[in-house]
């Protein structure tokens, strides 16, 4: 009975293992080109069960990172072709947060369960490091973004020229991000050729990084001018945002110098009476540079003081009733805004106005006319909000943000938004 149970458990474990989606082998061939580029062919054999691998696989390729000096670097990537089991396979790419995703397949489902070999052929640039005494390939050959275990893996790198083995330095790392594992075997297999072989399977999220140092002169080193052009290109979004910010600051300073500079303060003299010719509403309007209900109520009380209006209050149990009455004995107001307010409150020859909800439209129209009269008299004679300049500044900022985001290539967006804010 125990033997039967043991055999059953082993058979169950074998079935589960066979049903697990995984990468059976991951073999990469890297050709280092004389111009500094890499020509890469990856052969990835997977076991598909129709769970996660349904239409094909995807390969995430980081294209944005920071170099040893902290500068932003954007590498080039060109997908030459994709094959499945030796036949051309449709594919498409999509931009991700820090790079590009290569998607294989189309809307058709794969005939699962089955084993498939996907071949990804692509070229990439700016992957080499150039130092004083040597050049170096530091390459994340098997990326960390795989959700499946990888049973076997190998990487072969071929230099553009034959180099003796004693002039080639090779090492590598395995494991998760930041790990320094040594589950690999590396050796120089020929003049200018080296090979790395995994010595144990990789768990999901683990990868293989290779390092290959070789003599200078095999690969064309970029000039100082090329490096500066790369630096400007890689950070063009941030540079455009900064340029937009500089244009905005120059515009604002010039407009402030021309329109917004306050006059030099003179001698301040205390006055205990309001200046003649100005209504209470006009003084408040100038102070606030805008209209509010206190402008309305202050001029209404001023009209009552001058005898143009009487304000009647009738007390009741729940609330008081208010009524305005226009008098005919007083002279006309001296200020145009008060005349406008008086005319709108008592339109069509009326001499009484009850302050209740049914007359809210009349009161609102009188306030609007009152505000318009104040605006016409005091702007721009005494102040100007410079709405046109503010709109131009807003359009400059908006154009700078749009251009920066459109030409950034997806890089530096947080910094662009930070500059915009």
Coordinates of C-alpha atoms in Angstrom, one line a residue:
X1 CA 0.0 0.0 0.0
X2 CA 2.8 2.4 0.9
X3 CA 4.6 1.5 -2.3
X4 CA 1.4 2.2 -4.3
X5 CA 1.0 5.6 -2.6
X6 CA 4.6 6.5 -3.3
X7 CA 4.3 5.6 -7.0
X8 CA 1.1 7.6 -7.2
X9 CA 2.7 10.7 -5.6
X10 CA 5.6 10.4 -8.0
X11 CA 3.3 10.1 -11.0
X12 CA 1.3 13.1 -9.8
X13 CA 4.4 15.2 -9.3
X14 CA 5.6 14.2 -12.8
X15 CA 2.3 15.2 -14.4
X16 CA 2.4 18.6 -12.6
X17 CA 5.9 19.2 -13.6
X18 CA 5.1 18.4 -17.2
X19 CA 2.1 20.7 -17.1
X20 CA 4.0 23.7 -15.8
X21 CA 4.7 26.4 -18.4
X22 CA 8.5 27.0 -18.4
X23 CA 11.4 27.9 -20.6
X24 CA 13.2 24.7 -21.6
X25 CA 16.2 26.5 -23.1
X26 CA 17.4 30.0 -23.6
X27 CA 20.3 30.3 -26.0
X28 CA 21.7 33.7 -27.1
X29 CA 24.3 34.5 -29.7
X30 CA 25.8 38.0 -29.6
X31 CA 27.9 39.4 -32.4
X32 CA 29.8 42.6 -31.4
X33 CA 30.0 44.8 -34.5
X34 CA 33.0 47.0 -35.4
X35 CA 30.8 50.1 -35.1
X36 CA 29.9 49.3 -31.5
X37 CA 26.5 47.8 -32.1
X38 CA 25.3 44.3 -31.2
X39 CA 23.6 41.8 -33.4
X40 CA 21.7 39.4 -31.2
X41 CA 19.9 36.2 -31.9
X42 CA 17.9 34.6 -29.0
X43 CA 16.5 31.1 -29.3
X44 CA 13.9 30.5 -26.6
X45 CA 12.2 27.1 -26.4
X46 CA 9.1 27.1 -24.2
X47 CA 6.6 24.6 -22.9
X48 CA 3.2 26.1 -23.5
X49 CA 0.1 24.8 -21.7
X50 CA -2.3 27.6 -22.8
X51 CA -2.3 29.4 -19.5
X52 CA 0.0 32.4 -19.8
X53 CA 1.5 31.4 -23.1
X54 CA -1.6 31.4 -25.3
X55 CA -0.7 33.4 -28.5
X56 CA 3.0 33.8 -28.1
X57 CA 5.7 35.2 -25.8
X58 CA 6.9 38.6 -25.1
X59 CA 10.4 39.9 -24.4
X60 CA 10.9 43.1 -22.3
X61 CA 14.0 45.0 -23.5
X62 CA 15.2 47.9 -21.3
X63 CA 16.2 50.9 -23.4
X64 CA 16.5 53.6 -20.7
X65 CA 18.9 53.5 -17.8
X66 CA 21.6 55.6 -16.1
X67 CA 25.3 55.2 -16.6
X68 CA 28.1 55.2 -14.0
X69 CA 28.0 59.0 -14.0
X70 CA 24.3 59.1 -13.4
X71 CA 23.5 60.4 -16.9
X72 CA 20.3 59.3 -18.7
X73 CA 21.1 56.9 -21.5
X74 CA 18.7 55.7 -24.2
X75 CA 19.9 52.8 -26.3
X76 CA 18.8 51.9 -29.8
X77 CA 16.7 48.8 -30.6
X78 CA 15.8 47.5 -34.0
X79 CA 13.9 44.2 -34.3
X80 CA 15.1 42.4 -37.5
X81 CA 12.6 39.5 -37.3
X82 CA 10.9 36.8 -35.3
X83 CA 10.4 33.2 -36.1
X84 CA 8.5 30.3 -34.5
X85 CA 9.9 26.8 -35.1
X86 CA 11.9 28.1 -38.0
X87 CA 9.1 30.0 -39.7
X88 CA 8.5 33.7 -39.8
X89 CA 6.2 34.8 -37.0
X90 CA 4.2 38.1 -36.7
X91 CA 5.2 40.4 -34.0
X92 CA 4.7 44.0 -32.7
X93 CA 6.4 46.2 -30.2
X94 CA 5.0 48.5 -27.6
X95 CA 6.7 51.1 -25.4
X96 CA 6.9 50.4 -21.7
X97 CA 8.0 52.5 -18.7
X98 CA 11.7 51.9 -19.2
X99 CA 12.0 50.3 -22.6
X100 CA 10.3 48.2 -25.3
X101 CA 8.3 45.0 -25.2
X102 CA 8.5 42.7 -28.2
X103 CA 5.3 40.7 -28.6
X104 CA 5.2 37.6 -30.7
X105 CA 2.1 36.1 -32.4
X106 CA -1.2 37.5 -33.4
X107 CA -4.9 36.9 -32.5
X108 CA -4.6 33.1 -33.2
X109 CA -4.1 30.8 -30.2
X110 CA -1.2 28.4 -30.2
X111 CA -2.0 24.6 -30.4
X112 CA -1.3 23.7 -26.8
X113 CA 0.0 21.8 -25.0
X114 CA 3.2 21.8 -27.0
X115 CA 6.9 22.9 -27.2
X116 CA 7.7 26.0 -29.3
X117 CA 11.0 27.6 -30.2
X118 CA 10.9 31.3 -30.7
X119 CA 13.9 33.1 -32.4
X120 CA 14.2 36.8 -31.8
X121 CA 16.7 38.6 -34.0
X122 CA 17.4 42.3 -33.1
X123 CA 20.2 44.9 -33.2
X124 CA 21.0 47.3 -30.4
X125 CA 23.5 50.2 -29.9
X126 CA 25.4 51.9 -27.1
X127 CA 25.8 48.8 -25.0
X128 CA 29.6 48.9 -24.7
X129 CA 31.6 50.6 -22.1
X130 CA 34.9 52.4 -23.1
X131 CA 37.6 52.7 -20.5
X132 CA 41.2 53.9 -20.4
X133 CA 42.8 50.5 -20.9
X134 CA 40.1 48.3 -22.3
X135 CA 36.5 48.1 -23.7
X136 CA 33.7 46.1 -22.1
X137 CA 30.4 44.4 -22.8
X138 CA 28.2 44.4 -19.7
X139 CA 25.1 42.6 -21.0
X140 CA 21.9 41.4 -19.3
X141 CA 21.7 38.4 -21.6
X142 CA 18.8 36.6 -19.9
X143 CA 16.6 39.3 -18.5
X144 CA 14.9 39.4 -15.1
X145 CA 11.4 39.9 -16.4
X146 CA 10.5 36.3 -17.1
X147 CA 7.6 34.8 -15.1
X148 CA 8.7 31.2 -15.9
X149 CA 11.6 29.1 -14.6
X150 CA 14.4 28.6 -17.1
X151 CA 15.8 25.1 -17.2
X152 CA 18.9 25.7 -19.4
X153 CA 20.6 28.7 -20.8
X154 CA 23.7 29.7 -22.7
X155 CA 25.3 32.9 -24.2
X156 CA 27.9 33.1 -26.9
X157 CA 29.7 36.4 -27.7
X158 CA 31.8 36.9 -30.8
X159 CA 34.1 39.9 -31.1
X160 CA 34.6 41.6 -34.5
X161 CA 38.2 40.4 -34.7
X162 CA 40.2 37.4 -33.4
X163 CA 41.7 38.1 -29.9
X164 CA 44.0 35.8 -27.9
X165 CA 42.3 34.2 -24.9
X166 CA 44.8 35.7 -22.5
X167 CA 43.6 39.2 -23.5
X168 CA 39.9 38.5 -22.9
X169 CA 38.4 38.9 -19.4
X170 CA 35.1 37.1 -18.7
X171 CA 32.8 36.9 -15.7
X172 CA 29.1 37.0 -14.9
X173 CA 26.3 37.1 -12.4
X174 CA 23.1 35.1 -11.9
X175 CA 20.1 35.5 -9.7
X176 CA 17.6 38.3 -9.0
X177 CA 18.2 42.0 -9.4
X178 CA 21.4 42.9 -7.5
X179 CA 22.4 39.3 -6.8
X180 CA 26.0 38.2 -7.5
X181 CA 25.3 34.5 -8.0
X182 CA 27.8 32.3 -9.8
X183 CA 25.6 29.5 -11.2
X184 CA 27.4 29.6 -14.5
X185 CA 30.4 28.2 -16.3
X186 CA 32.3 30.6 -18.6
X187 CA 35.3 30.1 -20.9
X188 CA 36.9 31.4 -24.0
X189 CA 36.1 28.9 -26.7
X190 CA 38.2 30.4 -29.5
X191 CA 40.0 33.6 -30.7
X192 CA 37.6 36.4 -29.9
X193 CA 34.8 34.0 -28.8
X194 CA 33.5 33.3 -25.3
X195 CA 30.6 31.2 -23.9
X196 CA 28.6 31.2 -20.7
X197 CA 26.5 28.2 -19.6
X198 CA 24.1 28.0 -16.8
X199 CA 24.9 25.3 -14.2
X200 CA 21.5 25.3 -12.6
X201 CA 18.0 26.4 -13.6
X202 CA 16.8 29.9 -13.0
X203 CA 13.7 30.7 -11.0
X204 CA 11.1 33.2 -12.2
X205 CA 12.6 36.7 -11.9
X206 CA 16.2 35.5 -12.1
X207 CA 18.6 36.2 -15.0
X208 CA 22.1 36.0 -16.3
X209 CA 24.4 39.0 -16.7
X210 CA 27.7 38.6 -18.6
X211 CA 30.8 40.7 -18.6
X212 CA 33.4 40.6 -21.3
X213 CA 36.5 42.8 -21.4
X214 CA 38.6 43.0 -24.5
X215 CA 41.5 45.2 -25.9
X216 CA 40.8 48.6 -27.2
X217 CA 40.8 49.2 -30.9
X218 CA 38.5 46.4 -31.9
X219 CA 35.4 48.7 -31.8
X220 CA 35.2 52.3 -32.9
X221 CA 35.0 54.4 -29.8
X222 CA 32.5 57.3 -30.0
X223 CA 34.0 60.8 -30.2
X224 CA 33.5 63.5 -27.6
X225 CA 31.1 65.3 -30.1
X226 CA 29.1 62.1 -30.4
X227 CA 28.8 61.7 -26.7
X228 CA 27.6 65.2 -26.3
X229 CA 25.0 64.7 -29.0
X230 CA 23.8 61.5 -27.3
X231 CA 23.6 63.3 -24.0
X232 CA 21.5 66.1 -25.5
X233 CA 19.3 63.6 -27.4
X234 CA 18.8 61.4 -24.4
X235 CA 17.7 64.3 -22.2
X236 CA 15.9 66.3 -24.9
X237 CA 12.6 66.3 -23.1
X238 CA 14.0 67.8 -20.0
X239 CA 16.1 70.3 -22.0
X240 CA 13.1 71.4 -24.0
X241 CA 11.1 71.8 -20.7
X242 CA 13.9 73.9 -19.3
X243 CA 14.0 76.0 -22.5
X244 CA 10.3 76.5 -22.3
X245 CA 10.6 77.5 -18.7
X246 CA 13.3 80.0 -19.6
X247 CA 11.2 81.5 -22.4
X248 CA 8.3 81.8 -19.9
X249 CA 10.4 83.6 -17.3
X250 CA 11.8 86.0 -19.9
X251 CA 8.3 86.8 -21.2
X252 CA 7.0 87.3 -17.6
X253 CA 9.9 89.5 -16.6
X254 CA 9.6 91.7 -19.8
X255 CA 5.9 92.1 -19.3
X256 CA 6.3 92.9 -15.6
X257 CA 9.0 95.5 -16.4
X258 CA 6.7 97.0 -19.0
X259 CA 3.2 96.7 -17.4
X260 CA 3.4 95.4 -13.9
X261 CA 6.0 97.5 -12.0
X262 CA 4.5 99.4 -9.1
X263 CA 5.3 103.1 -8.9
X264 CA 7.7 104.4 -6.3
X265 CA 5.8 105.0 -3.0
X266 CA 5.3 108.6 -2.1
X267 CA 4.5 110.3 1.2
X268 CA 1.6 108.6 3.0
X269 CA -0.9 111.0 4.5
X270 CA -3.7 109.9 6.8
X271 CA -7.2 110.8 5.6
X272 CA -10.3 110.6 7.7
X273 CA -12.8 111.1 4.8
X274 CA -13.1 109.2 1.6
X275 CA -11.8 111.1 -1.5
X276 CA -14.5 113.0 -3.3
X277 CA -15.9 111.6 -6.5
X278 CA -15.5 108.0 -5.4
X279 CA -18.4 105.9 -4.2
X280 CA -17.8 103.3 -1.4
X281 CA -18.2 100.6 -4.0
X282 CA -15.5 102.2 -6.2
X283 CA -13.0 102.2 -3.3
X284 CA -13.7 98.6 -2.5
X285 CA -13.6 97.6 -6.1
X286 CA -10.1 99.2 -6.5
X287 CA -8.9 97.5 -3.3
X288 CA -10.1 94.1 -4.3
X289 CA -9.6 94.6 -8.0
X290 CA -13.0 92.9 -8.4
X291 CA -16.7 93.0 -7.6
X292 CA -18.5 91.4 -4.7
X293 CA -21.8 91.7 -2.8
X294 CA -20.2 94.3 -0.4
X295 CA -19.7 96.6 -3.4
X296 CA -23.5 96.3 -4.0
X297 CA -24.5 96.8 -0.4
X298 CA -22.1 99.7 0.3
X299 CA -23.4 101.7 -2.6
X300 CA -27.0 100.8 -1.7
X301 CA -26.4 102.2 1.8
X302 CA -24.7 105.3 0.3
X303 CA -27.8 105.9 -1.8
X304 CA -29.9 105.6 1.4
X305 CA -27.6 108.1 3.2
X306 CA -27.9 110.6 0.3
X307 CA -31.7 110.3 0.4
X308 CA -32.2 108.6 -3.0
X309 CA -33.5 105.4 -1.4
X310 CA -35.4 104.5 1.7
X311 CA -34.9 101.0 3.2
X312 CA -38.0 99.7 5.0
X313 CA -37.8 96.8 7.4
X314 CA -40.9 95.0 8.6
X315 CA -40.3 92.6 11.5
X316 CA -42.1 89.3 11.6
X317 CA -42.0 86.2 13.8
X318 CA -39.8 84.0 11.6
X319 CA -38.0 86.5 9.5
X320 CA -37.9 90.2 8.6
X321 CA -39.2 91.6 5.3
X322 CA -37.2 94.3 3.5
X323 CA -38.3 96.8 0.9
X324 CA -36.5 99.5 -1.1
X325 CA -38.3 102.7 -2.0
X326 CA -37.0 105.3 -4.4
X327 CA -37.5 108.9 -3.4
X328 CA -38.1 111.8 -5.8
X329 CA -37.0 114.6 -3.5
X330 CA -33.2 113.9 -3.5
X331 CA -30.9 115.0 -6.3
X332 CA -29.4 112.4 -8.7
X333 CA -26.3 110.5 -7.5
X334 CA -23.0 112.1 -8.5
X335 CA -21.3 108.8 -9.4
X336 CA -22.2 107.0 -12.6
X337 CA -22.1 103.6 -11.0
X338 CA -24.7 104.6 -8.4
X339 CA -27.0 106.1 -11.0
X340 CA -26.7 102.8 -12.9
X341 CA -27.5 100.8 -9.8
X342 CA -30.5 103.0 -9.0
X343 CA -31.9 102.8 -12.5
X344 CA -31.6 99.0 -12.7
X345 CA -33.2 98.5 -9.2
X346 CA -36.2 100.6 -10.1
X347 CA -36.7 99.8 -13.8
X348 CA -39.8 100.7 -15.8
X349 CA -40.8 103.6 -13.5
X350 CA -41.2 101.4 -10.4
X351 CA -40.6 103.2 -7.1
X352 CA -40.7 100.1 -4.8
X353 CA -38.8 96.8 -4.8
X354 CA -39.4 94.0 -2.3
X355 CA -36.2 92.1 -1.5
X356 CA -37.6 88.6 -1.9
X357 CA -36.9 85.5 -4.1
X358 CA -39.4 86.6 -6.7
X359 CA -37.3 89.7 -7.4
X360 CA -33.9 87.9 -7.4
X361 CA -33.6 88.4 -11.2
X362 CA -34.0 92.2 -10.9
X363 CA -31.4 92.3 -8.1
X364 CA -28.9 90.1 -10.0
X365 CA -29.3 92.3 -13.2
X366 CA -28.7 95.4 -11.1
X367 CA -25.6 93.9 -9.6
X368 CA -24.3 92.9 -13.0
X369 CA -24.9 96.4 -14.4
X370 CA -23.3 98.0 -11.3
X371 CA -20.2 95.8 -11.7
X372 CA -19.9 96.7 -15.4
X373 CA -20.1 100.4 -14.6
X374 CA -17.3 100.1 -12.0
X375 CA -15.2 98.0 -14.4
X376 CA -15.6 100.6 -17.2
X377 CA -14.7 103.5 -14.9
X378 CA -11.8 102.0 -13.0
X379 CA -10.1 99.6 -15.5
X380 CA -7.6 100.2 -16.8
X381 CA -7.4 103.7 -15.4
X382 CA -6.4 102.5 -11.9
X383 CA -5.5 98.9 -12.3
X384 CA -5.3 96.1 -14.9
X385 CA -5.3 92.4 -14.3
X386 CA -3.3 91.8 -17.5
X387 CA -5.5 88.9 -18.6
X388 CA -4.0 88.9 -22.0
X389 CA -0.4 88.6 -20.7
X390 CA -1.5 85.8 -18.3
X391 CA -3.1 83.9 -21.2
X392 CA 0.0 84.3 -23.4
X393 CA 2.1 83.0 -20.5
X394 CA -0.3 80.0 -20.0
X395 CA 0.0 79.2 -23.7
X396 CA 3.8 79.4 -23.6
X397 CA 3.8 77.0 -20.7
X398 CA 1.3 74.6 -22.3
X399 CA 3.2 74.6 -25.6
X400 CA 6.5 73.9 -23.7
X401 CA 4.9 70.9 -21.9
X402 CA 3.3 69.4 -25.0
X403 CA 6.5 69.8 -27.1
X404 CA 8.6 68.3 -24.3
X405 CA 6.4 65.3 -23.8
X406 CA 6.0 64.7 -27.5
X407 CA 9.7 64.8 -28.3
X408 CA 11.0 63.2 -25.0
X409 CA 10.6 59.7 -26.4
X410 CA 9.0 58.6 -23.1
X411 CA 12.0 59.5 -21.0
X412 CA 12.2 62.1 -18.2
X413 CA 8.5 62.5 -18.0
X414 CA 8.5 62.9 -14.1
X415 CA 11.1 65.6 -14.4
X416 CA 9.2 67.4 -17.2
X417 CA 6.0 67.4 -15.1
X418 CA 8.0 68.6 -12.1
X419 CA 9.4 71.5 -14.1
X420 CA 5.8 72.2 -15.4
X421 CA 4.5 72.3 -11.8

